[in-house]
Amino acid sequence: MTLHDAARKLLEEHKVQGVLGYRKGSLPFRTRPYLFRDPCEIEELVFNPFCGLNLARYLLFLPQGIERVAIVAKGCDGRACVALVRENRLRRENLLILGVPCPGMVDTRKLAEWEGLKEHEVTLRGGEIVIRGVAYPLASFLDASCRRCRYRSPLVYDILVEGGEVPSLPQEDTLRELRSLPEEKRWEFFRKELSRCIRCYACRNACPMCYCKECFAESHKPSFLHPSPTLRDNFVFHIGRAMHLAGRCVECGACERACPLGIPIATLFLAVSDTVREHFAFEAGVDVAAPAPFVTYREDDPNAFIR
Amino acid sequence: MRLSGNGVVATREAFLEWLSRGRTFVTETVARRFRLPFPSVPTPKAVLLPQHEALYRFFWARRTWNVHPLPPEGTPILLLAAPCEVKAVTDVLDAVFLGNAPQDPYYATRRKNLILGALGCTFFEATCFCTRVGGHPLSREGADFFALPLSSGVYFEGEGVSGRPLASSEKEELEALVADLEKTAPPPFPEKTPEYLYEAFGCDIWEDIAWGCLNCGACTFLCPTCFCFDLALEGRLRGAMIRTWDSCMFPKFTLHASSHNPRSHPMQRVRQRILHKFSYHPLRKGVFGCVGCGRCVALCPVNWDIREAVERVVSCAL
Ligand code: SF4
Ligand code: SF4
Ligand code: SF4
Ligand code: SF4
Ligand code: SF4
């Protein structure tokens, strides 16, 4: 079934009260989140390589009257759904995952070089992106999180939408270069990037896993960091967030895409996810039943320091 | 005041040479459109109301607090901004920080030391809407000087740069530009927009309008007119009182000491942002609190578009 047919049918048959999806935005190459409630609106539902937001973020902020909702989920949105169910934020039965295979998300900032570029001047063809008639390798236009993505199609879904070409891109270790640098150089990288942060919290607010009613960053009692974005406090915020997301980050990169200053902030969270993968053989949002590394105690834990 | 046409044409070199005499900056908008060899700042606000500003230092010694006010800082700088960004300073920031007594001495000192030039715009970007809120891409209103790149040099109005009078071909170029901008200008919001919006406070479409917004600080922090700030102590026994930006999008912005929060719901915060810019500020000061620069539209992570929001509320009120 196509995405449109599936979504329309769900609404028409009252299986759900809303479909969380994307709609064309007001600017070229931009989409925006939308809660479709009327089957007639479904025509406006889109899914393309410019749907970089993680829609699972909205599952905890649904308007009143929506009991069961369907979500258009690419691989990482699907992982976020699983992770939220795993953390008892949602009931699985109130959620209908409309899985869509994902072509990878294009970093729109990379299109800024082409002045006045129109949407119809850009097309995807296999592993290539064609801009004004010239083909370029798609991978070089994708977000880092998409180049390293392991699960392009959701692992857990209720309906898997057909169609949609998914180029078989190699999974790339986008952090290798940074990791190979000596410590001072890595420090220099983060220093430079984090000194630009204005602490608008778009990254945190776009993150499906940052749903705390009161974030430590804004807590007054106790106060962990100063509201003004000095380098020191920026580090406290981002490292604090990275710690809170260890074993929870679903590696979607939505935080990085949300940053108005283009700070490659996901680097930090992706690196922590790698560490969790390596030491705990765990990936967030992959398995609803898998025990979460930081809230599970086992007497026979292989790591002696925990026992 | 639109450009008068009485300016001169200078060579690009002469113009750049003049700019290079002092500490010169350009705004990001200007930097994006013109390749100029000067460092950029996000908007004039970043210069006049820096995001980190120490107002006084303090320390605890000999059983008492010692407090040392820090004098306002003022190094003369020249800033080349788009006309909408100039308007943001004159219509909004000046009105807020200097319009009523007591004036803000920190702002006042920085403002006195700022030479603000307007660089005219030759086209509307997809996000631009200055003409919807009373601005114009060729406005020199409020600016210390006005410049506009022409094919043969730089058109200049103001003091400092000398040049020759306009040739007839250049006059034609200017007229053609004015005509072209006239044709492509986004039309103004209805005259009674501030009143309509005021009436629409209780309208039931706000939930719908606000849905999707992440309630982050991107739009307000990066807006040239948003001026809300917070004061917070840095350090315990020794430190400083820091003024930093705050945002009506943040849940703690209106949190009372009693723990009551009059804007605890995200929708109320979005509504505040719209009404402040398009109703409260204009009703009090006679000008919109938004200059239509479109930065919030361009930089919003979810493409939440303030223009559509205003249109929708206006049509709800009508
Ligand atoms: S979105 Fe970017 S600028 Fe805003 S807090 Fe996050 S990293 Fe900083
Ligand atoms: S931290 Fe970033 S990459 Fe990880 S789940 Fe949140 S938004 Fe996605
Ligand atoms: S950074 Fe930590 S405290 Fe803040 S919202 Fe995310 S998980 Fe919660
Ligand atoms: S309108 Fe956009 S930039 Fe502003 S608070 Fe909402 S999501 Fe953030
Ligand atoms: S367009 Fe947006 S960023 Fe620009 S002045 Fe208006 S509200 Fe502020």
XYZ file of C-alpha atoms and ligand atoms in Angstrom:
665
model
C 0.000 0.000 0.000
C 1.230 3.495 -0.680
C 1.732 5.959 2.137
C -1.278 8.028 1.101
C -3.611 5.048 0.815
C -2.512 3.632 4.131
C -2.854 6.949 5.960
C -6.211 7.762 4.393
C -7.592 4.339 5.160
C -6.547 4.570 8.803
C -8.393 7.850 9.194
C -11.434 6.792 7.191
C -11.830 3.604 9.168
C -11.286 5.493 12.435
C -8.424 3.219 13.388
C -6.615 6.327 14.588
C -7.678 9.885 15.325
C -4.643 11.409 13.689
C -1.690 10.707 11.453
C 1.571 12.405 12.355
C 3.337 13.170 9.137
C 5.086 15.814 7.084
C 3.604 18.497 4.917
C 5.208 20.803 2.422
C 6.703 23.844 4.118
C 6.607 27.507 3.168
C 10.150 27.487 1.784
C 11.838 25.378 -0.870
C 13.138 22.047 0.438
C 11.447 22.459 3.769
C 8.799 20.242 5.246
C 6.945 20.700 8.476
C 5.311 18.383 10.953
C 1.570 18.092 10.697
C -1.124 16.132 12.454
C -3.541 14.962 9.779
C -7.000 14.458 11.203
C -9.163 14.639 8.117
C -8.766 12.025 5.351
C -9.285 14.796 2.767
C -6.040 16.439 3.880
C -3.961 13.345 3.182
C -3.166 14.575 -0.330
C -0.839 17.045 1.330
C 1.134 14.362 3.146
C 4.688 14.152 1.815
C 7.704 12.021 2.450
C 10.977 12.969 0.822
C 14.659 13.479 1.728
C 13.775 16.739 3.478
C 11.855 15.212 6.372
C 14.696 15.448 8.846
C 12.643 16.086 11.934
C 12.030 13.170 14.266
C 8.238 13.012 14.462
C 8.311 10.832 17.561
C 9.104 14.054 19.381
C 5.445 15.032 18.970
C 4.002 11.802 20.347
C 4.197 13.187 23.860
C 2.635 16.505 22.830
C -0.536 15.435 21.087
C -3.614 17.639 21.309
C -6.459 16.460 23.486
C -8.797 13.961 21.947
C -6.129 11.973 20.155
C -6.037 8.580 21.769
C -4.564 6.473 19.056
C -2.231 7.999 16.551
C -0.397 6.778 13.488
C 3.118 8.029 12.867
C 4.950 8.180 9.568
C 8.219 6.644 10.655
C 11.513 6.348 8.884
C 14.078 4.121 10.534
C 15.108 6.514 13.286
C 11.579 7.754 14.061
C 10.682 4.086 14.453
C 13.564 3.591 16.855
C 12.424 6.605 18.860
C 8.906 5.120 19.077
C 10.329 1.882 20.403
C 12.539 3.710 22.866
C 9.598 5.778 24.131
C 7.494 2.658 24.583
C 10.447 1.067 26.326
C 10.561 4.005 28.738
C 6.835 3.744 29.422
C 6.095 7.122 27.871
C 3.628 5.582 25.446
C 1.505 2.536 25.153
C 2.377 0.479 22.138
C -1.316 -0.215 21.462
C -2.023 3.528 21.168
C 0.559 3.868 18.478
C 0.376 2.731 14.905
C 3.743 2.792 13.196
C 3.483 3.510 9.497
C 6.960 2.511 8.429
C 8.556 4.192 5.427
C 11.883 3.083 3.979
C 14.193 6.080 4.164
C 16.392 7.399 1.363
C 18.498 9.382 3.835
C 18.016 13.026 4.668
C 19.659 15.729 2.596
C 21.467 18.455 4.475
C 19.679 21.499 3.048
C 22.572 23.765 3.977
C 24.596 22.024 1.314
C 22.118 23.237 -1.300
C 22.680 26.874 -0.355
C 25.570 27.097 -2.829
C 23.114 26.940 -5.724
C 21.527 30.341 -5.681
C 17.771 30.463 -6.175
C 17.526 26.702 -6.469
C 13.979 25.498 -7.123
C 12.580 22.233 -5.822
C 11.979 20.781 -9.256
C 15.654 21.308 -10.111
C 16.670 18.627 -7.638
C 15.872 14.946 -8.108
C 17.125 11.715 -6.592
C 18.199 8.861 -8.815
C 19.550 5.744 -7.194
C 22.519 6.731 -5.120
C 22.777 10.092 -6.859
C 21.331 13.532 -6.415
C 20.788 15.463 -9.625
C 20.986 19.236 -9.273
C 20.235 21.335 -12.336
C 21.040 18.384 -14.541
C 24.347 17.503 -12.904
C 24.584 14.278 -10.886
C 26.485 14.136 -7.605
C 26.915 11.230 -5.196
C 23.989 11.367 -2.782
C 26.119 10.363 0.190
C 28.029 13.638 0.148
C 24.746 15.524 0.595
C 23.371 13.426 3.397
C 23.528 14.254 7.064
C 26.224 12.447 9.002
C 23.571 10.571 10.979
C 22.117 9.233 7.725
C 25.440 8.197 6.289
C 26.062 6.053 9.310
C 22.459 4.840 9.690
C 22.081 1.115 10.317
C 18.317 0.867 10.119
C 16.823 2.793 7.226
C 13.518 1.010 7.457
C 11.849 0.830 10.831
C 12.522 -2.422 12.620
C 9.197 -2.375 14.425
C 6.113 -1.323 12.466
C 2.452 -2.042 11.940
C 2.293 -1.212 8.258
C 5.299 -0.996 6.008
C 4.633 1.337 3.151
C 5.695 0.139 -0.265
C 7.369 2.108 -2.995
C 9.972 4.740 -2.441
C 13.374 4.033 -3.779
C 15.938 3.320 -1.106
C 19.431 3.645 -2.480
C 21.775 1.070 -1.047
C 24.357 3.366 0.440
C 27.258 1.897 2.317
C 27.124 2.423 6.036
C 29.913 4.801 6.816
C 31.730 5.506 10.072
C 31.444 9.286 9.984
C 33.263 9.659 13.284
C 36.399 7.828 12.248
C 38.254 10.941 11.234
C 37.502 12.814 14.435
C 38.317 9.792 16.545
C 41.694 9.373 14.905
C 42.756 12.866 15.977
C 44.881 13.400 19.065
C 43.055 14.532 22.163
C 44.003 18.225 21.832
C 42.659 18.333 18.300
C 39.361 16.777 19.354
C 39.168 19.229 22.218
C 39.865 22.018 19.759
C 37.020 20.782 17.530
C 34.467 20.822 20.326
C 35.767 24.071 21.729
C 35.352 25.763 18.393
C 31.902 24.364 17.730
C 30.484 24.791 21.226
C 31.723 28.351 21.539
C 29.207 29.212 18.782
C 26.254 27.732 20.652
C 23.691 30.324 21.771
C 21.810 27.818 23.945
C 18.523 28.208 22.184
C 17.798 24.572 23.082
C 16.425 23.798 19.624
C 18.584 20.655 19.650
C 17.108 19.458 22.923
C 13.563 20.414 22.027
C 13.787 18.592 18.697
C 15.100 15.443 20.361
C 12.473 12.726 20.780
C 14.234 11.432 23.897
C 14.498 14.772 25.728
C 11.033 14.900 27.171
C 11.744 15.922 30.779
C 9.193 18.312 32.244
C 12.055 20.247 33.718
C 15.432 19.937 32.051
C 18.527 20.147 34.221
C 19.639 22.996 31.982
C 16.820 25.222 33.150
C 16.558 24.018 36.702
C 16.918 26.824 39.248
C 16.951 24.723 42.367
C 19.535 23.396 42.113
C 21.059 25.404 39.334
C 23.548 23.461 37.242
C 24.484 26.063 34.718
C 24.216 29.739 34.030
C 21.681 30.797 31.384
C 24.249 32.749 29.434
C 26.136 30.786 26.789
C 29.714 30.888 27.945
C 31.905 28.101 26.641
C 32.044 26.528 30.082
C 28.287 26.409 30.520
C 27.789 25.252 26.955
C 30.010 22.293 27.719
C 28.050 21.536 30.863
C 24.822 21.591 28.892
C 25.922 19.439 25.988
C 27.928 16.948 27.988
C 25.117 16.743 30.503
C 22.695 16.045 27.706
C 25.029 13.462 26.215
C 25.130 11.680 29.579
C 21.340 11.723 29.838
C 21.099 10.245 26.377
C 23.663 7.522 26.788
C 21.868 4.317 25.893
C 18.791 6.339 24.923
C 19.847 8.335 21.864
C 18.378 6.756 18.741
C 21.018 8.317 16.470
C 18.509 10.235 14.354
C 20.482 13.458 14.067
C 17.335 15.553 14.536
C 19.179 17.662 17.099
C 21.840 18.630 14.610
C 19.362 19.448 11.861
C 17.432 21.640 14.276
C 20.427 23.759 15.226
C 19.985 27.180 13.626
C 23.726 27.701 13.620
C 24.640 24.433 11.954
C 26.691 23.163 14.871
C 27.422 19.460 14.286
C 26.124 18.721 17.742
C 24.981 15.158 17.058
C 28.658 14.185 16.892
C 28.667 14.060 20.663
C 25.567 11.890 20.969
C 26.537 9.613 18.110
C 29.934 9.054 19.701
C 28.294 8.158 23.007
C 25.967 5.773 21.177
C 28.991 4.094 19.655
C 30.510 3.691 23.092
C 27.306 2.150 24.416
C 27.193 -0.201 21.441
C 30.759 -1.236 22.025
C 30.614 -1.791 25.777
C 27.054 -2.910 26.326
C 26.151 -4.384 22.939
C 23.039 -2.219 23.118
C 21.294 0.050 20.655
C 18.385 2.191 21.788
C 15.050 1.667 20.086
C 15.951 -1.545 18.361
C 14.224 -4.044 20.635
C 11.304 -3.267 22.967
C 12.282 -6.065 25.313
C 16.068 -5.567 25.519
C 17.155 -4.432 28.987
C 18.425 -0.847 28.976
C 22.074 -0.703 29.997
C 21.862 1.984 32.644
C 18.783 0.872 34.513
C 19.413 -2.850 34.630
C 21.227 -4.620 37.436
C 22.455 -8.166 36.955
C 24.312 -10.178 39.522
C 26.164 -11.952 36.751
C 27.036 -8.750 34.929
C 30.118 -9.309 32.788
C 31.488 -5.942 33.929
C 33.157 -6.401 37.286
C 32.937 -2.724 38.224
C 29.175 -2.907 38.414
C 28.984 -6.069 40.500
C 12.210 57.993 3.875
C 13.107 56.162 0.700
C 16.394 56.890 -0.949
C 16.342 60.442 -2.253
C 18.246 59.878 -5.453
C 20.528 62.769 -4.445
C 23.406 60.546 -3.488
C 26.668 60.017 -5.271
C 28.294 57.102 -6.999
C 31.594 56.005 -5.520
C 33.872 53.261 -6.687
C 33.648 50.019 -4.796
C 37.297 50.500 -3.749
C 36.663 53.961 -2.325
C 33.644 52.683 -0.430
C 35.569 49.725 1.014
C 38.518 51.937 1.861
C 36.233 54.242 3.816
C 34.659 51.312 5.651
C 38.101 49.945 6.502
C 39.096 53.033 8.435
C 37.371 51.932 11.644
C 36.219 48.751 13.291
C 33.698 47.611 10.743
C 31.273 44.723 10.914
C 28.514 43.470 8.664
C 25.400 41.557 9.658
C 24.960 37.948 8.566
C 22.298 38.989 6.089
C 24.669 41.462 4.451
C 27.514 38.950 4.549
C 25.361 36.352 2.811
C 24.455 38.684 -0.028
C 27.623 40.630 -0.605
C 31.192 39.507 -0.336
C 32.684 42.126 1.933
C 35.966 41.715 3.778
C 34.555 42.360 7.269
C 33.680 40.091 10.178
C 29.976 39.431 10.667
C 27.617 39.634 13.622
C 24.184 37.938 13.652
C 22.190 41.178 13.883
C 22.712 44.682 15.356
C 21.158 43.324 18.551
C 24.238 41.183 19.139
C 26.259 44.418 19.300
C 23.848 46.588 21.275
C 22.552 43.960 23.652
C 25.238 41.282 23.845
C 24.185 37.841 25.004
C 26.704 37.945 27.841
C 27.134 41.277 29.588
C 28.521 41.794 33.106
C 26.766 44.653 34.935
C 28.641 44.504 38.225
C 31.184 42.356 39.984
C 30.890 41.282 43.586
C 32.816 39.395 46.220
C 32.405 38.512 49.855
C 35.247 39.719 52.082
C 35.581 40.763 55.684
C 32.026 39.698 56.400
C 30.558 41.992 53.832
C 29.598 42.111 50.197
C 31.761 44.275 47.972
C 30.028 45.396 44.828
C 31.716 47.121 41.906
C 29.500 48.379 39.134
C 31.031 47.914 35.708
C 30.800 51.003 33.538
C 29.036 50.701 30.202
C 31.406 49.753 27.477
C 31.767 51.770 24.333
C 34.157 51.317 21.473
C 33.063 53.016 18.292
C 32.101 50.548 15.639
C 30.562 50.760 12.232
C 27.952 48.231 11.257
C 26.565 47.665 7.812
C 23.067 46.167 8.040
C 20.055 45.515 5.853
C 17.348 48.227 6.035
C 15.079 45.940 8.087
C 17.842 45.459 10.632
C 18.336 49.217 10.893
C 14.605 49.523 11.489
C 14.882 46.903 14.233
C 17.249 49.252 16.066
C 15.366 52.493 15.550
C 11.776 51.215 15.825
C 12.141 48.621 18.511
C 15.400 48.492 20.442
C 15.774 52.275 20.770
C 12.130 52.633 21.743
C 12.489 50.020 24.449
C 15.863 50.906 25.935
C 15.910 54.671 25.359
C 12.259 55.591 24.829
C 11.290 55.919 28.479
C 13.164 57.176 31.516
C 15.291 55.784 32.929
C 17.270 54.892 29.874
C 19.443 51.821 29.912
C 22.990 53.215 30.299
C 24.655 50.115 28.867
C 22.526 50.174 25.764
C 22.769 53.961 25.485
C 26.570 53.927 25.520
C 26.816 51.213 22.918
C 24.227 52.933 20.782
C 26.104 56.241 20.897
C 29.194 54.478 19.687
C 27.465 52.739 16.818
C 27.546 54.043 13.282
C 24.766 52.178 11.567
C 24.731 52.006 7.799
C 21.959 50.574 5.646
C 22.881 48.514 2.624
C 19.891 48.485 0.290
C 18.447 45.198 -0.906
C 18.079 44.544 -4.614
C 15.616 41.647 -4.323
C 13.300 39.904 -1.858
C 14.429 36.571 -0.532
C 11.748 33.918 -0.041
C 11.691 34.789 3.646
C 11.690 38.614 3.331
C 8.562 40.570 4.229
C 9.719 44.044 5.283
C 7.073 45.644 3.068
C 4.334 43.805 4.949
C 5.277 45.598 8.177
C 6.041 49.120 6.975
C 9.591 48.708 5.798
C 11.196 48.961 2.396
C 14.279 47.311 0.887
C 15.629 50.739 -0.101
C 14.761 52.570 3.087
C 17.466 54.725 4.616
C 15.271 55.746 7.510
C 17.198 55.840 10.766
C 20.506 54.886 9.186
C 23.603 57.054 9.401
C 24.299 56.392 5.740
C 22.828 54.399 2.908
C 24.644 52.401 0.256
C 23.478 50.347 -2.679
C 25.603 48.347 -5.086
C 25.110 49.364 -8.709
C 26.659 47.747 -11.745
C 29.067 50.679 -12.089
C 29.947 51.268 -8.433
C 28.284 51.986 -5.129
C 25.438 54.451 -4.771
C 25.986 56.346 -1.515
C 23.854 58.747 0.536
C 25.366 60.281 3.641
C 28.614 61.772 4.795
C 32.050 60.320 4.369
C 32.325 58.888 0.919
C 32.869 61.189 -1.999
C 31.871 60.338 -5.511
C 30.418 61.706 -8.657
C 26.812 62.536 -9.441
C 24.650 59.813 -10.964
C 24.943 59.281 -14.699
C 21.659 58.970 -16.561
C 22.198 55.234 -17.049
C 22.600 54.872 -13.299
C 19.449 56.866 -12.671
C 17.676 54.449 -14.983
C 19.175 51.485 -13.163
C 17.870 52.854 -9.863
C 14.434 53.538 -11.301
C 14.271 50.061 -12.795
C 15.235 48.578 -9.446
C 12.583 50.589 -7.626
C 9.967 49.502 -10.179
C 11.030 45.884 -9.946
C 10.886 45.898 -6.151
C 7.486 47.581 -6.322
C 6.217 44.705 -8.445
C 7.582 41.925 -6.259
C 6.906 43.510 -2.855
C 4.835 41.394 -0.458
C 1.676 43.455 0.296
C 1.243 45.032 3.749
C -0.738 43.351 6.494
C -4.167 44.990 6.950
C -3.945 48.351 8.640
C -5.947 47.226 11.662
C -3.816 44.123 12.238
C -2.796 45.126 15.787
C -6.444 45.670 16.769
C -7.634 42.469 15.092
C -4.969 40.462 16.847
C -5.767 42.044 20.168
C -9.378 40.969 19.740
C -8.319 37.482 18.729
C -6.633 36.666 22.034
C -9.339 34.208 22.985
C -9.819 32.781 19.502
C -9.770 28.994 19.466
C -7.343 28.660 16.568
C -4.258 29.346 18.661
C -3.779 25.696 19.624
C -3.818 24.803 15.999
C -1.488 27.617 15.002
C 1.001 26.834 17.724
C 1.095 23.096 17.092
C 4.419 22.000 15.707
C 6.453 24.772 17.284
C 9.160 23.300 19.492
C 9.158 26.237 21.890
C 12.879 26.654 21.465
C 14.738 29.933 21.560
C 15.990 29.946 17.982
C 13.521 32.463 16.572
C 13.638 34.909 19.463
C 17.385 34.762 20.013
C 18.117 35.265 16.344
C 15.443 37.922 15.827
C 16.834 41.459 15.523
C 13.989 42.966 17.554
C 13.457 40.476 20.408
C 14.948 42.214 23.400
C 13.926 40.226 26.477
C 16.723 39.587 28.906
C 17.424 37.809 32.135
C 19.703 38.775 34.998
C 21.547 35.969 36.714
C 24.418 35.806 39.139
C 27.501 34.012 38.020
C 29.489 32.726 40.971
C 28.591 32.443 44.645
C 31.067 34.296 46.851
C 32.765 36.026 43.986
C 31.351 36.690 40.593
C 29.268 39.001 38.484
C 25.716 39.886 37.649
C 25.247 38.865 34.063
C 22.641 40.133 31.682
C 21.787 37.513 29.101
C 19.019 36.944 26.550
C 15.794 35.327 27.607
C 12.926 34.126 25.478
C 9.157 34.141 25.895
C 9.273 30.683 24.347
C 10.896 29.237 27.463
C 8.617 27.813 30.159
C 10.475 29.587 32.973
C 10.190 32.984 31.363
C 7.024 33.783 33.297
C 7.427 31.480 36.261
C 6.445 33.351 39.424
C 8.119 32.908 42.779
C 4.835 31.414 43.987
C 5.369 28.695 41.344
C 2.333 29.908 39.440
C 3.052 30.241 35.741
C 0.632 32.361 33.722
C 2.063 30.949 30.493
C 2.614 27.345 31.414
C 1.213 26.024 28.161
C 3.301 26.130 24.949
C 0.414 27.664 23.005
C 0.286 30.640 25.355
C 3.943 31.317 24.682
C 3.536 31.198 20.923
C 0.556 33.518 21.224
C 2.609 35.918 23.304
C 5.324 36.028 20.670
C 2.865 36.884 17.909
C 0.799 39.336 19.913
C 3.774 41.169 21.335
C 5.217 41.816 17.901
C 2.009 42.395 15.985
C -0.355 43.834 18.571
C 1.027 45.067 21.889
C 4.138 46.787 20.548
C 2.337 48.514 17.647
C -0.587 49.563 19.852
C 1.843 51.218 22.248
C 4.577 52.479 19.959
C 2.816 52.840 16.639
C 5.131 50.492 14.736
C 5.232 46.732 14.391
C 7.584 44.890 16.704
C 8.638 42.784 13.734
C 10.621 44.235 10.854
C 10.015 41.374 8.445
C 13.613 40.267 8.123
C 12.478 36.648 7.896
C 15.318 35.272 9.972
C 12.923 33.404 12.238
C 11.278 31.865 9.197
C 14.574 30.838 7.670
C 16.102 29.471 10.864
C 13.160 27.761 12.525
C 13.872 24.041 12.746
C 10.285 23.122 11.890
C 9.529 25.851 9.335
C 6.972 27.474 11.595
C 6.184 30.598 9.620
C 5.191 33.753 11.482
C 3.648 35.288 8.349
C 1.121 32.494 8.062
C 0.345 32.716 11.761
C -0.477 36.423 11.516
C -2.579 35.867 8.401
C -4.520 33.099 10.064
C -5.258 35.101 13.197
C -6.262 38.132 11.149
C -8.673 36.047 9.098
C -10.056 34.541 12.301
C -10.715 38.009 13.696
C -12.283 39.346 10.509
S 20.427 24.148 18.692
Fe 22.560 24.722 18.330
S 22.753 26.804 19.135
Fe 20.848 25.955 19.962
S 21.436 25.068 21.943
Fe 21.592 23.415 20.459
S 23.718 23.446 19.741
Fe 23.325 25.391 20.785
S 20.377 13.275 20.851
Fe 20.095 13.881 18.714
S 20.531 12.022 17.566
Fe 20.136 11.376 19.683
S 17.929 10.916 19.792
Fe 18.182 13.066 20.388
S 17.879 14.194 18.469
Fe 18.289 12.068 17.888
S 19.055 17.039 28.564
Fe 18.572 15.591 30.171
S 17.301 16.739 31.618
Fe 17.318 17.865 29.708
S 15.482 17.164 28.617
Fe 17.238 15.940 27.900
S 17.195 14.114 29.185
Fe 15.945 15.662 30.215
S 8.756 29.056 15.903
Fe 10.463 27.683 15.369
S 12.296 28.697 16.115
Fe 10.532 29.624 17.146
S 10.266 28.500 19.051
Fe 8.966 27.523 17.530
S 10.238 25.866 16.681
Fe 11.641 27.277 17.741
S 10.731 38.383 10.742
Fe 11.045 37.134 12.575
S 13.179 37.455 13.110
Fe 12.592 39.142 11.735
S 11.881 40.800 13.055
Fe 10.084 39.596 12.511
S 9.859 38.148 14.199
Fe 11.954 38.928 14.294
